[in-house]
Short mmCIF file of C-alpha atoms and ligand atoms in Angstrom, two decimals:
data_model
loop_
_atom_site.label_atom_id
_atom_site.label_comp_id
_atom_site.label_asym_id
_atom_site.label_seq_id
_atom_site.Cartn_x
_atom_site.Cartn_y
_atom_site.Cartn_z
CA UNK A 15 -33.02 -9.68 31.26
CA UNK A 16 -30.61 -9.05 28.64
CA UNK A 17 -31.70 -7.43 25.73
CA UNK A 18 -28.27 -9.14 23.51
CA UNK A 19 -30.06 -10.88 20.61
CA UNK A 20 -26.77 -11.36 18.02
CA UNK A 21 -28.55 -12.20 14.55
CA UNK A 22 -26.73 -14.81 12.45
CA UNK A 23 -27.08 -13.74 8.55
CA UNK A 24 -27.50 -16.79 6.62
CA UNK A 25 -24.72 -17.77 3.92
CA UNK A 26 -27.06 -19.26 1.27
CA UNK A 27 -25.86 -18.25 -2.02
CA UNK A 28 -22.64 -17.04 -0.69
CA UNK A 29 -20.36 -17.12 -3.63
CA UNK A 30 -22.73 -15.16 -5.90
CA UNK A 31 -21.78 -11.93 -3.63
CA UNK A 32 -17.97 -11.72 -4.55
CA UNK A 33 -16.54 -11.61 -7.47
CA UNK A 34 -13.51 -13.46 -6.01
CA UNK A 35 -15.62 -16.19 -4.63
CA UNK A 36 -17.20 -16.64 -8.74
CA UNK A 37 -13.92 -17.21 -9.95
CA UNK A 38 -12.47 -19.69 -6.55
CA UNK A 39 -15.90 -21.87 -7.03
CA UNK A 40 -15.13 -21.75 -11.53
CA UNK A 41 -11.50 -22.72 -10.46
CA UNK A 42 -13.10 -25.73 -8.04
CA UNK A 43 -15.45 -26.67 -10.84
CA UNK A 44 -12.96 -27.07 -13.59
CA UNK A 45 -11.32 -29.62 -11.29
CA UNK A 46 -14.28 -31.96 -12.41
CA UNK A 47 -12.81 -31.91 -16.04
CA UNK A 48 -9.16 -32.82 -14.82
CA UNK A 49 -10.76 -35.76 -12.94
CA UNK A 50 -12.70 -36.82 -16.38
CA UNK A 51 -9.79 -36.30 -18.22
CA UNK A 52 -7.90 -38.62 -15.84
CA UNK A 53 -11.31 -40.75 -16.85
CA UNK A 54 -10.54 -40.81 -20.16
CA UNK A 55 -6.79 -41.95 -20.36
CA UNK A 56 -7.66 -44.61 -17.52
CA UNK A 57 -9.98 -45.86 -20.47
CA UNK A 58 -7.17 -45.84 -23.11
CA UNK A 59 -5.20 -47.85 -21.06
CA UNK A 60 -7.70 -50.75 -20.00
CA UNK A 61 -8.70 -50.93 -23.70
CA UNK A 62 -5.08 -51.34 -24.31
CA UNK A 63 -4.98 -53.96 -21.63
CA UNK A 64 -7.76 -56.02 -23.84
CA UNK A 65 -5.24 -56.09 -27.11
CA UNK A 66 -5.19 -54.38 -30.43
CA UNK A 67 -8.93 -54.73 -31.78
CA UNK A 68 -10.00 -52.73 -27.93
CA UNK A 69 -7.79 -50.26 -29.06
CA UNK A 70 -8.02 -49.54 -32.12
CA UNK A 71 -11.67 -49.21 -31.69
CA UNK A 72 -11.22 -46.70 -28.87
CA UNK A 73 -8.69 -44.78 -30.94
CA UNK A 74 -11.79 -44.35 -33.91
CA UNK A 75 -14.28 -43.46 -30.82
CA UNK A 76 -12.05 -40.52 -29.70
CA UNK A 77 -12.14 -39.14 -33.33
CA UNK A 78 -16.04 -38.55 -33.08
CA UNK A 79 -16.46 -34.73 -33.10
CA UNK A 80 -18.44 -34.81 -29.80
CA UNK A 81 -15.22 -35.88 -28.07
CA UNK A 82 -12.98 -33.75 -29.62
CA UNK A 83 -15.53 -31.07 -28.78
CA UNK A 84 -14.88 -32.15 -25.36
CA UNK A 85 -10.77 -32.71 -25.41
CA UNK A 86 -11.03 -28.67 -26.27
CA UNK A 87 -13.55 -27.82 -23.71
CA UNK A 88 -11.45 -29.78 -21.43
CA UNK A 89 -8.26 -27.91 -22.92
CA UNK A 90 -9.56 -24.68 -22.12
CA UNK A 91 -10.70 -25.72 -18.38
CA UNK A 92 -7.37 -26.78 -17.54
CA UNK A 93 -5.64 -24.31 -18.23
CA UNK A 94 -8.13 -21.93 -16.78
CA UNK A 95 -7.24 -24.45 -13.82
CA UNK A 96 -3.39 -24.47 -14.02
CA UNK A 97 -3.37 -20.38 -14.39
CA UNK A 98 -5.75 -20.15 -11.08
CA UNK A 99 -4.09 -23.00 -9.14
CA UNK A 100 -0.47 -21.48 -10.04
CA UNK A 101 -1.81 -17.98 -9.37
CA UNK A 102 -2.50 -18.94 -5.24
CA UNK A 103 0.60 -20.89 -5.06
CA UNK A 104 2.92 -18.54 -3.71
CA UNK A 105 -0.02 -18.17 -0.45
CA UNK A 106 0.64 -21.98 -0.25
CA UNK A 107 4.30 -22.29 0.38
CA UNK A 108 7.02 -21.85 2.81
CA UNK A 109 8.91 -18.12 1.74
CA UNK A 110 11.67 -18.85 -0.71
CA UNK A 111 14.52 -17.02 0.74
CA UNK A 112 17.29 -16.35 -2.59
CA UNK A 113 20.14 -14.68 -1.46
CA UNK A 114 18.80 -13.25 1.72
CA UNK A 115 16.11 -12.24 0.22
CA UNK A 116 12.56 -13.33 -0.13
CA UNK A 117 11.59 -14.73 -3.63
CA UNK A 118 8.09 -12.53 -4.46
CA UNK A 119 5.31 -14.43 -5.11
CA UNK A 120 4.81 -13.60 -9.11
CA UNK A 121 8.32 -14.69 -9.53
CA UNK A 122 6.90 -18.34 -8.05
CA UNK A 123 3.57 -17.92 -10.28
CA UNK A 124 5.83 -17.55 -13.76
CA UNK A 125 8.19 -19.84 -12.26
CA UNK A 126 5.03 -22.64 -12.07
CA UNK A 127 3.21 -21.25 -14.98
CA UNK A 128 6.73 -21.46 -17.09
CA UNK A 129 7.39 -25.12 -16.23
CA UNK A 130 3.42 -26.58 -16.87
CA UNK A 131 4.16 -24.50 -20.14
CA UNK A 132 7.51 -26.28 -20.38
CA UNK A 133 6.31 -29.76 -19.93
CA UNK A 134 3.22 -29.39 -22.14
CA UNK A 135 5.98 -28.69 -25.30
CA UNK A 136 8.45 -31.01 -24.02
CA UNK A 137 5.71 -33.81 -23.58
CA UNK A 138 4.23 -32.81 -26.91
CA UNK A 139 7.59 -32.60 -28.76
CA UNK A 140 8.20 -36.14 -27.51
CA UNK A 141 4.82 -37.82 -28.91
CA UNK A 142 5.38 -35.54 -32.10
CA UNK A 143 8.42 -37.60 -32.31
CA UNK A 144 7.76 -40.50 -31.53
CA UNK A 145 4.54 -40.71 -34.24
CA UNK A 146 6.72 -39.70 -37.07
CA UNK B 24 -21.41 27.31 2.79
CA UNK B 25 -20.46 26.99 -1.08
CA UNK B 26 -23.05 27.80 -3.76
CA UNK B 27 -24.50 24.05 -4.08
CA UNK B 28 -23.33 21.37 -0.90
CA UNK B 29 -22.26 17.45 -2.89
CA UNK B 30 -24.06 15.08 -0.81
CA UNK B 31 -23.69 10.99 -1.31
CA UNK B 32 -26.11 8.25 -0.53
CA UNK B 33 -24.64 5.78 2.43
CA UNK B 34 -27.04 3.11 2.76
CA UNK B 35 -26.53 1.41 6.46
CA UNK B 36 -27.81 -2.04 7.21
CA UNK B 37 -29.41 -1.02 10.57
CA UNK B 38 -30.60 -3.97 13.41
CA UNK B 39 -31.23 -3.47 16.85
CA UNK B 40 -32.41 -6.31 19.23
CA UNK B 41 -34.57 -4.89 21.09
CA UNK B 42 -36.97 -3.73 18.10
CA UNK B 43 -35.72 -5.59 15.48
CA UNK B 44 -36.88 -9.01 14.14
CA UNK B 45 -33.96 -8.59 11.30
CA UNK B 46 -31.77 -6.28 9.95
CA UNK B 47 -33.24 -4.07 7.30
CA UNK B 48 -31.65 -1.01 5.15
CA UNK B 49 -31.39 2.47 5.80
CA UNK B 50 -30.48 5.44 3.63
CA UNK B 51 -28.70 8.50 4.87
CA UNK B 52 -28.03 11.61 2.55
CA UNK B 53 -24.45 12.95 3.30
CA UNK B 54 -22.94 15.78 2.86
CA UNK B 55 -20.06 15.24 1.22
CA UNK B 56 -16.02 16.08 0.47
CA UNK B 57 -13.06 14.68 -1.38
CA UNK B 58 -11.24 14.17 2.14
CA UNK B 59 -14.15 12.27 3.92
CA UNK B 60 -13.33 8.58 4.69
CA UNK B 61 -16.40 5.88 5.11
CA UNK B 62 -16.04 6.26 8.91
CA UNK B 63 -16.34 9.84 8.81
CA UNK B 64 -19.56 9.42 6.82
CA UNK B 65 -21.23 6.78 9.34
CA UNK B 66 -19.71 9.34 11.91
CA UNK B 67 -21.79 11.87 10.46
CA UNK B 68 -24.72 10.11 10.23
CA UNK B 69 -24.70 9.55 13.96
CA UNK B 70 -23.60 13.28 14.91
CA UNK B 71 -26.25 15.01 12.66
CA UNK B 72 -28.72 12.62 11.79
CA UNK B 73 -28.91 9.33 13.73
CA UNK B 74 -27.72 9.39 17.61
CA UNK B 75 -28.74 5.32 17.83
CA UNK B 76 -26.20 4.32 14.96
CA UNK B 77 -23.89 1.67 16.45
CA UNK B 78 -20.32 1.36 15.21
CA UNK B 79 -16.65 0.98 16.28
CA UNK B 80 -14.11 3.22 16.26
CA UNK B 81 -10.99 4.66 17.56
CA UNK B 82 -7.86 5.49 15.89
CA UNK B 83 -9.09 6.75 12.38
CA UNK B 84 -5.76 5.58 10.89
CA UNK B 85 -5.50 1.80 10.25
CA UNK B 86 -4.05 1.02 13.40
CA UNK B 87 -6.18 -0.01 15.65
CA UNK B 88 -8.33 -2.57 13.68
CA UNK B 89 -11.51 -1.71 15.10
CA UNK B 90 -13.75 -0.46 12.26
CA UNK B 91 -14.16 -3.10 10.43
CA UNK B 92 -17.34 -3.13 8.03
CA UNK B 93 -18.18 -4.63 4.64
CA UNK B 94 -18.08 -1.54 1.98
CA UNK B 95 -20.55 -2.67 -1.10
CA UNK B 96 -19.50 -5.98 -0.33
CA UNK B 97 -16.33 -6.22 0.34
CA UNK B 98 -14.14 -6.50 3.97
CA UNK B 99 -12.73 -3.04 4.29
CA UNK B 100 -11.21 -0.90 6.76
CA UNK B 101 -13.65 2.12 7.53
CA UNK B 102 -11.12 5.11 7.97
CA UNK B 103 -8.79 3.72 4.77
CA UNK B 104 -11.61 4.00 2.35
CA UNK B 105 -12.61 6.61 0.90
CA UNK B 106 -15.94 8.02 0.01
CA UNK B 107 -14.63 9.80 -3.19
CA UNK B 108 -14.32 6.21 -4.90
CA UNK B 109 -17.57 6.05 -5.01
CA UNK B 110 -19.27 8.90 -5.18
CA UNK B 111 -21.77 9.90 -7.07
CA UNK B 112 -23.41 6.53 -6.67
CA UNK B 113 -24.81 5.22 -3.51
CA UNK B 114 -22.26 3.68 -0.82
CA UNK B 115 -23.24 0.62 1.26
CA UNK B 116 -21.84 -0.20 4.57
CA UNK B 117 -22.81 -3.26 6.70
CA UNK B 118 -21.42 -5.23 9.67
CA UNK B 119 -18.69 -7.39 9.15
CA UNK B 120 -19.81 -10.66 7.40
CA UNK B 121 -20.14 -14.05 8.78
CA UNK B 122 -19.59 -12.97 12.24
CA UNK B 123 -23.62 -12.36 14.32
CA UNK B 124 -24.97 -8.60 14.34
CA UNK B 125 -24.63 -7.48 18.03
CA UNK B 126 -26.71 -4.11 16.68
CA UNK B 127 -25.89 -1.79 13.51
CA UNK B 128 -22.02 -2.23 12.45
CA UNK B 129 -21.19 -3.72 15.53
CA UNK B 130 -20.20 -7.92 15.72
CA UNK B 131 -20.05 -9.98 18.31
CA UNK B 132 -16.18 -11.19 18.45
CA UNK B 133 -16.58 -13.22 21.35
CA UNK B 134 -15.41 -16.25 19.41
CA UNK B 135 -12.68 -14.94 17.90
CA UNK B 136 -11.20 -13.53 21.67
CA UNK B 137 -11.78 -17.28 22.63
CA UNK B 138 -9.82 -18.26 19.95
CA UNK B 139 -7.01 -15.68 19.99
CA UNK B 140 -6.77 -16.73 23.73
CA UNK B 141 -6.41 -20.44 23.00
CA UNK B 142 -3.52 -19.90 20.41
CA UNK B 143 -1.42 -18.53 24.02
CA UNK B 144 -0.27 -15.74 22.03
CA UNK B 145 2.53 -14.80 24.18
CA UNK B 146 6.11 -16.32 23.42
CA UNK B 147 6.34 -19.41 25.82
CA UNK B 148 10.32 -19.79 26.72
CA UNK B 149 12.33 -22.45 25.09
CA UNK B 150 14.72 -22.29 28.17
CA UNK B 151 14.65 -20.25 30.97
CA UNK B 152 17.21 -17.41 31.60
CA UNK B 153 18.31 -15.69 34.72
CA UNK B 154 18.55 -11.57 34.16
CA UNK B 155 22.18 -12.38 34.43
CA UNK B 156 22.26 -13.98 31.40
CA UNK B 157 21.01 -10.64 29.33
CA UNK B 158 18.68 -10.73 26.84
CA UNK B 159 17.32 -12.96 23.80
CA UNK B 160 19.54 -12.20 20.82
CA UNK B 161 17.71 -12.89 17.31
CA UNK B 162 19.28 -12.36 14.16
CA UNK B 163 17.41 -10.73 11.02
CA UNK B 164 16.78 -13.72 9.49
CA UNK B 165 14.92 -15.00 13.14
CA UNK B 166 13.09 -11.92 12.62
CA UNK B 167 12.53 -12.30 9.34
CA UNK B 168 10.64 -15.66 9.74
CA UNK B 169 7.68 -14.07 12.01
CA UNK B 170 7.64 -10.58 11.35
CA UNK B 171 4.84 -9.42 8.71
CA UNK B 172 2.57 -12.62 10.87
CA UNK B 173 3.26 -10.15 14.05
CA UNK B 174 1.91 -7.15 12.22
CA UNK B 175 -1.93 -8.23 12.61
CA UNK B 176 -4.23 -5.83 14.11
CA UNK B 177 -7.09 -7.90 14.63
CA UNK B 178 -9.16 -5.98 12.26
CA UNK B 179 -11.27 -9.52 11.12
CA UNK B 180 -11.60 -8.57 7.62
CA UNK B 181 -9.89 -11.55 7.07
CA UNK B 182 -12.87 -13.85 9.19
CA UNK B 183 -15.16 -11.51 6.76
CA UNK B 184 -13.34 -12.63 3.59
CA UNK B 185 -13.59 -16.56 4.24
CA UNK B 186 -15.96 -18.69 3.20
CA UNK B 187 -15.45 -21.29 5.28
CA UNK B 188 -15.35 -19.78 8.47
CA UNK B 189 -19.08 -18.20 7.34
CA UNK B 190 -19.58 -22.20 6.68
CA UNK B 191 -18.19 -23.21 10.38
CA UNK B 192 -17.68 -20.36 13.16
CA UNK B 193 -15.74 -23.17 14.80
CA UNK B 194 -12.85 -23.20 12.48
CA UNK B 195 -9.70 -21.25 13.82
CA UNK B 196 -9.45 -19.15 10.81
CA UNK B 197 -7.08 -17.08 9.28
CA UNK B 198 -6.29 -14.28 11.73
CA UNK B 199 -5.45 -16.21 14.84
CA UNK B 200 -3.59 -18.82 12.64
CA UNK B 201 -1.38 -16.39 11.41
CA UNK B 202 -0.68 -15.20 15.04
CA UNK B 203 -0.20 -18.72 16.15
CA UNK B 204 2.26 -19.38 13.24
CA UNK B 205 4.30 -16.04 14.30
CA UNK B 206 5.15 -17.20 17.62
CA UNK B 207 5.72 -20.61 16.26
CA UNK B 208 8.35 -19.64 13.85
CA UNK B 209 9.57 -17.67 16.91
CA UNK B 210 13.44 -18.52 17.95
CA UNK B 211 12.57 -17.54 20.85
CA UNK B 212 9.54 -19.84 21.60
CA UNK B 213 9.38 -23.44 22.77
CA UNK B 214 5.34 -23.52 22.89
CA UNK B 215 5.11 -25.11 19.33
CA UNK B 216 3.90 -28.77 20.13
CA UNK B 217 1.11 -27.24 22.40
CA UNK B 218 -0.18 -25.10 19.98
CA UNK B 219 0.13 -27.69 16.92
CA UNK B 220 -2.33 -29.21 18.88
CA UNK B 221 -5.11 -26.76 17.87
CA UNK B 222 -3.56 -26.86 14.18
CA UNK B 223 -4.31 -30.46 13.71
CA UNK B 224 -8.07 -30.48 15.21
CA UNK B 225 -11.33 -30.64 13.67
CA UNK B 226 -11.49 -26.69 14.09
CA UNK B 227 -7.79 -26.39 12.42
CA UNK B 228 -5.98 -25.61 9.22
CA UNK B 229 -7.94 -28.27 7.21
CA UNK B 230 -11.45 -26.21 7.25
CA UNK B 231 -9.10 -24.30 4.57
CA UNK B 232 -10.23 -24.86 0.84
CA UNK B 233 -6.93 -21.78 -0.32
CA UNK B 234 -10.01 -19.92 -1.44
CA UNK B 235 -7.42 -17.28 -0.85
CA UNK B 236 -9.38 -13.94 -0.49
CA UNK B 237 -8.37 -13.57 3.47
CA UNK B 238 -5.01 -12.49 2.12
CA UNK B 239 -6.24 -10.10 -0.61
CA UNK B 240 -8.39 -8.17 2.04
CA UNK B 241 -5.34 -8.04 5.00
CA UNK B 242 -4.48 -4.00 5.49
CA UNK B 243 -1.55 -5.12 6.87
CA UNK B 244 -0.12 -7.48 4.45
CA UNK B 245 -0.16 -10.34 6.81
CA UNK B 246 -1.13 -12.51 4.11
CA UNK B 247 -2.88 -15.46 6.71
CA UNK B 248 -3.58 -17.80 3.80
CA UNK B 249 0.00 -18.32 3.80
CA UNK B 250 0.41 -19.05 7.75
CA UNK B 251 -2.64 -21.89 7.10
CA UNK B 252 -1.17 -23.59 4.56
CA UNK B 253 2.08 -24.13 5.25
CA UNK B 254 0.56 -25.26 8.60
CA UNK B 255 -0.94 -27.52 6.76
CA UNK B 256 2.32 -29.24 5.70
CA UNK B 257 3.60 -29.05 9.20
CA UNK B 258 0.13 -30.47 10.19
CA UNK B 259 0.92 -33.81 7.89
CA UNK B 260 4.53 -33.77 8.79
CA UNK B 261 3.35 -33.72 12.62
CA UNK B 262 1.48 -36.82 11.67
CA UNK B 263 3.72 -39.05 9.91
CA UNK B 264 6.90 -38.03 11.73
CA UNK B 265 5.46 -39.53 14.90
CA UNK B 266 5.19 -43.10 14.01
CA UNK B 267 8.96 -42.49 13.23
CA UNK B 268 9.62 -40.77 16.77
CA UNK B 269 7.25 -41.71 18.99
CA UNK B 270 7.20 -38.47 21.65
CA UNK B 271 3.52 -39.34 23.15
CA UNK B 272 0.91 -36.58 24.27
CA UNK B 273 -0.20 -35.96 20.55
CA UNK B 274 -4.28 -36.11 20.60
S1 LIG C 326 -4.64 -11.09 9.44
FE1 LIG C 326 -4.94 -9.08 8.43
S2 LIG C 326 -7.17 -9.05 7.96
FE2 LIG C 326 -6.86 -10.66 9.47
S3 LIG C 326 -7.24 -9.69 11.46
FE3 LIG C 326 -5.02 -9.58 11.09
S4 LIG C 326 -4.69 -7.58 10.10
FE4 LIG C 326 -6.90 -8.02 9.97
S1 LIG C 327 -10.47 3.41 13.25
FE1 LIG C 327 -8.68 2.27 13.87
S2 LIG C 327 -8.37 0.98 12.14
FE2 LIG C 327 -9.97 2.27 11.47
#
């Protein structure tokens, strides 16, 4: 009879042993806050849909200090999620050949991390400007 | 021997079958040098202090990928870490994660051989050629595309470093995907359809969440995440490209 008895270690609590798997399941988690901010700008628009009194009355609800609590909470959470998800990017992609030579994978990081940064200003220049 | 030997703490997670219920913890005292790799501590252990300590070695230099063990944690090579990095404090070794404890440091890697062997990891000719005909010429750039995915030594510290697989031992994983990706990218190789095959089943590329650590842990710079995700493009390009050209035999 064979003596072979392989044991199977169980993976309950697995990403409280590694560092690296804290941060990957914080990086999953603040996903939840780019789908409720998604949440939130679905409602601007349907309460736009149902004419000026909707609105306005949404605009006044978003000035409450629990919800801008929440727009900097959320703030903070995405970019904690655009850093991360720009960060394992470069693992994600087909090389980048420049030249004959391959592109290294911080150059593709700051590349991503430079345009998000870019498009925040741009779009924020752009409703600056258009509110004045 | 000097006035006062250093000794270090290794602390081994021991478990053998035919005694054991479970694994449970064992601490050696070491004596100790600023030279001594991990592997030369468990090596000690088992020449001095503990003839039934099971682990795998051979090459002592990174090469041949079989000592494999987690080191306070995390995947490491045996013989590339070093003892000094942690000493004074206690040092604990343990059999590779997520794969089943054969006994001591040793895994069972049956699954991953099955899996290695169902990649066909062997270039499969796009056209045959006579001798006459001389040899496959490749440019750098050819070379380029597979290279660092042919430099894997099967050391599974990447199978150690992912979640998922610890979630589902069926999943492919990152090791033999890489090696599947290198002879796909292969000028050389016609077996791509075959093999994409495997790459779009339930044990393929989409078990991957890009948690990312397989990568980090690689000796060898392979970087696997990278060979699973683009597959997963080519995966959904597979897909939607066939209602275009219909070429039949896709599962
Ligand atoms: S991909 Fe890297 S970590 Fe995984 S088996 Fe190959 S050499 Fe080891
Ligand atoms: S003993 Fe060969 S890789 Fe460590």
């Amino acid at each position: 009879m064979s003596k072979r008895r392989p044991y199977v270690r169980s993976m309950d609590g697995w990403w409280r042993k590694n560092p690296f798997f804290v941060e990957y399941m914080i990086h999953e988690g603040t996903a939840l806050f780019v789908a409720a901010y998604a949440g939130v700008l679905l409602t601007g628009l349907y309460r736009l849909s149902q004419g000026e009194a909707a609105w306005n009355a949404w605009l006044a609800a978003l000035k409450n200090p629990w919800y801008i609590a929440f727009h900097l909470a959320a703030l903070a959470a995405l970019t904690y999620h655009s850093y991360t998800w720009f960060k394992i990017m470069p693992r994600t992609m087909p090389p980048v050949v420049v030249g004959g030579e391959r592109l290294p994978g911080w150059v593709i990081t700051a590349g991503g991390l430079a345009a998000a940064a870019a498009s925040c200003l741009g779009l924020l220049a752009l409703v600056w400007g258009m509110a004045r | 021997m000097s006035e006062m030997q250093k000794t270090i703490e290794i602390e081994v997670l021991r478990y053998h079958p035919e005694k054991d219920r479970e694994p449970h913890r064992q601490v050696f005292e070491v004596p100790f040098t600023d030279d001594m790799s991990v592997l030369q501590g468990v090596q000690y252990i088992k020449d001095y202090l503990d003839g039934s300590l099971s682990f795998r070695w051979s090459c002592r230099m990174a090469i041949c990928g079989s000592c494999g063990m987690m080191i306070n944690g995390i995947p490491s090579l045996s013989c590339q870490t070093f003892l000094r990095d942690y000493y004074p404090a206690r040092v604990r070794v343990e059999a590779l994660a997520h794969f089943p404890i054969e006994r001591d440091l040793v895994i069972n890697m049956e699954g991953f051989i099955e899996k290695l062997e169902s990649i066909q990891p062997y270039i499969i000719p796009k056209e045959e050629r006579t001798l006459a005909q001389g040899e496959y010429l490749q440019t750098p750039e050819q070379l380029n595309a597979y290279e660092q995915f042919s430099s894997c030594i099967n050391c599974l510290l990447c199978y150690a470093a992912c979640p998922q697989f610890g979630l589902n031992s069926s999943f492919i994983g990152p090791a033999a995907t890489a090696l599947l990706h290198r002879y796909n990218v292969d000028s050389r190789d016609g077996g791509k359809a075959e093999r994409m095959e495997l790459i779009n089943s339930e044990e393929g590329v989409f078990n991957c969440t890009a948690v990312g650590y397989c990568s980090e842990v690689c000796p060898k710079h392979v970087d696997p995440a990278n060979a699973v995700n683009q597959n997963k493009t080519n995966s959904a390009a597979d897909y939607f490209l066939r209602f275009l050209a219909p070429k039949g035999g896709a599962k």
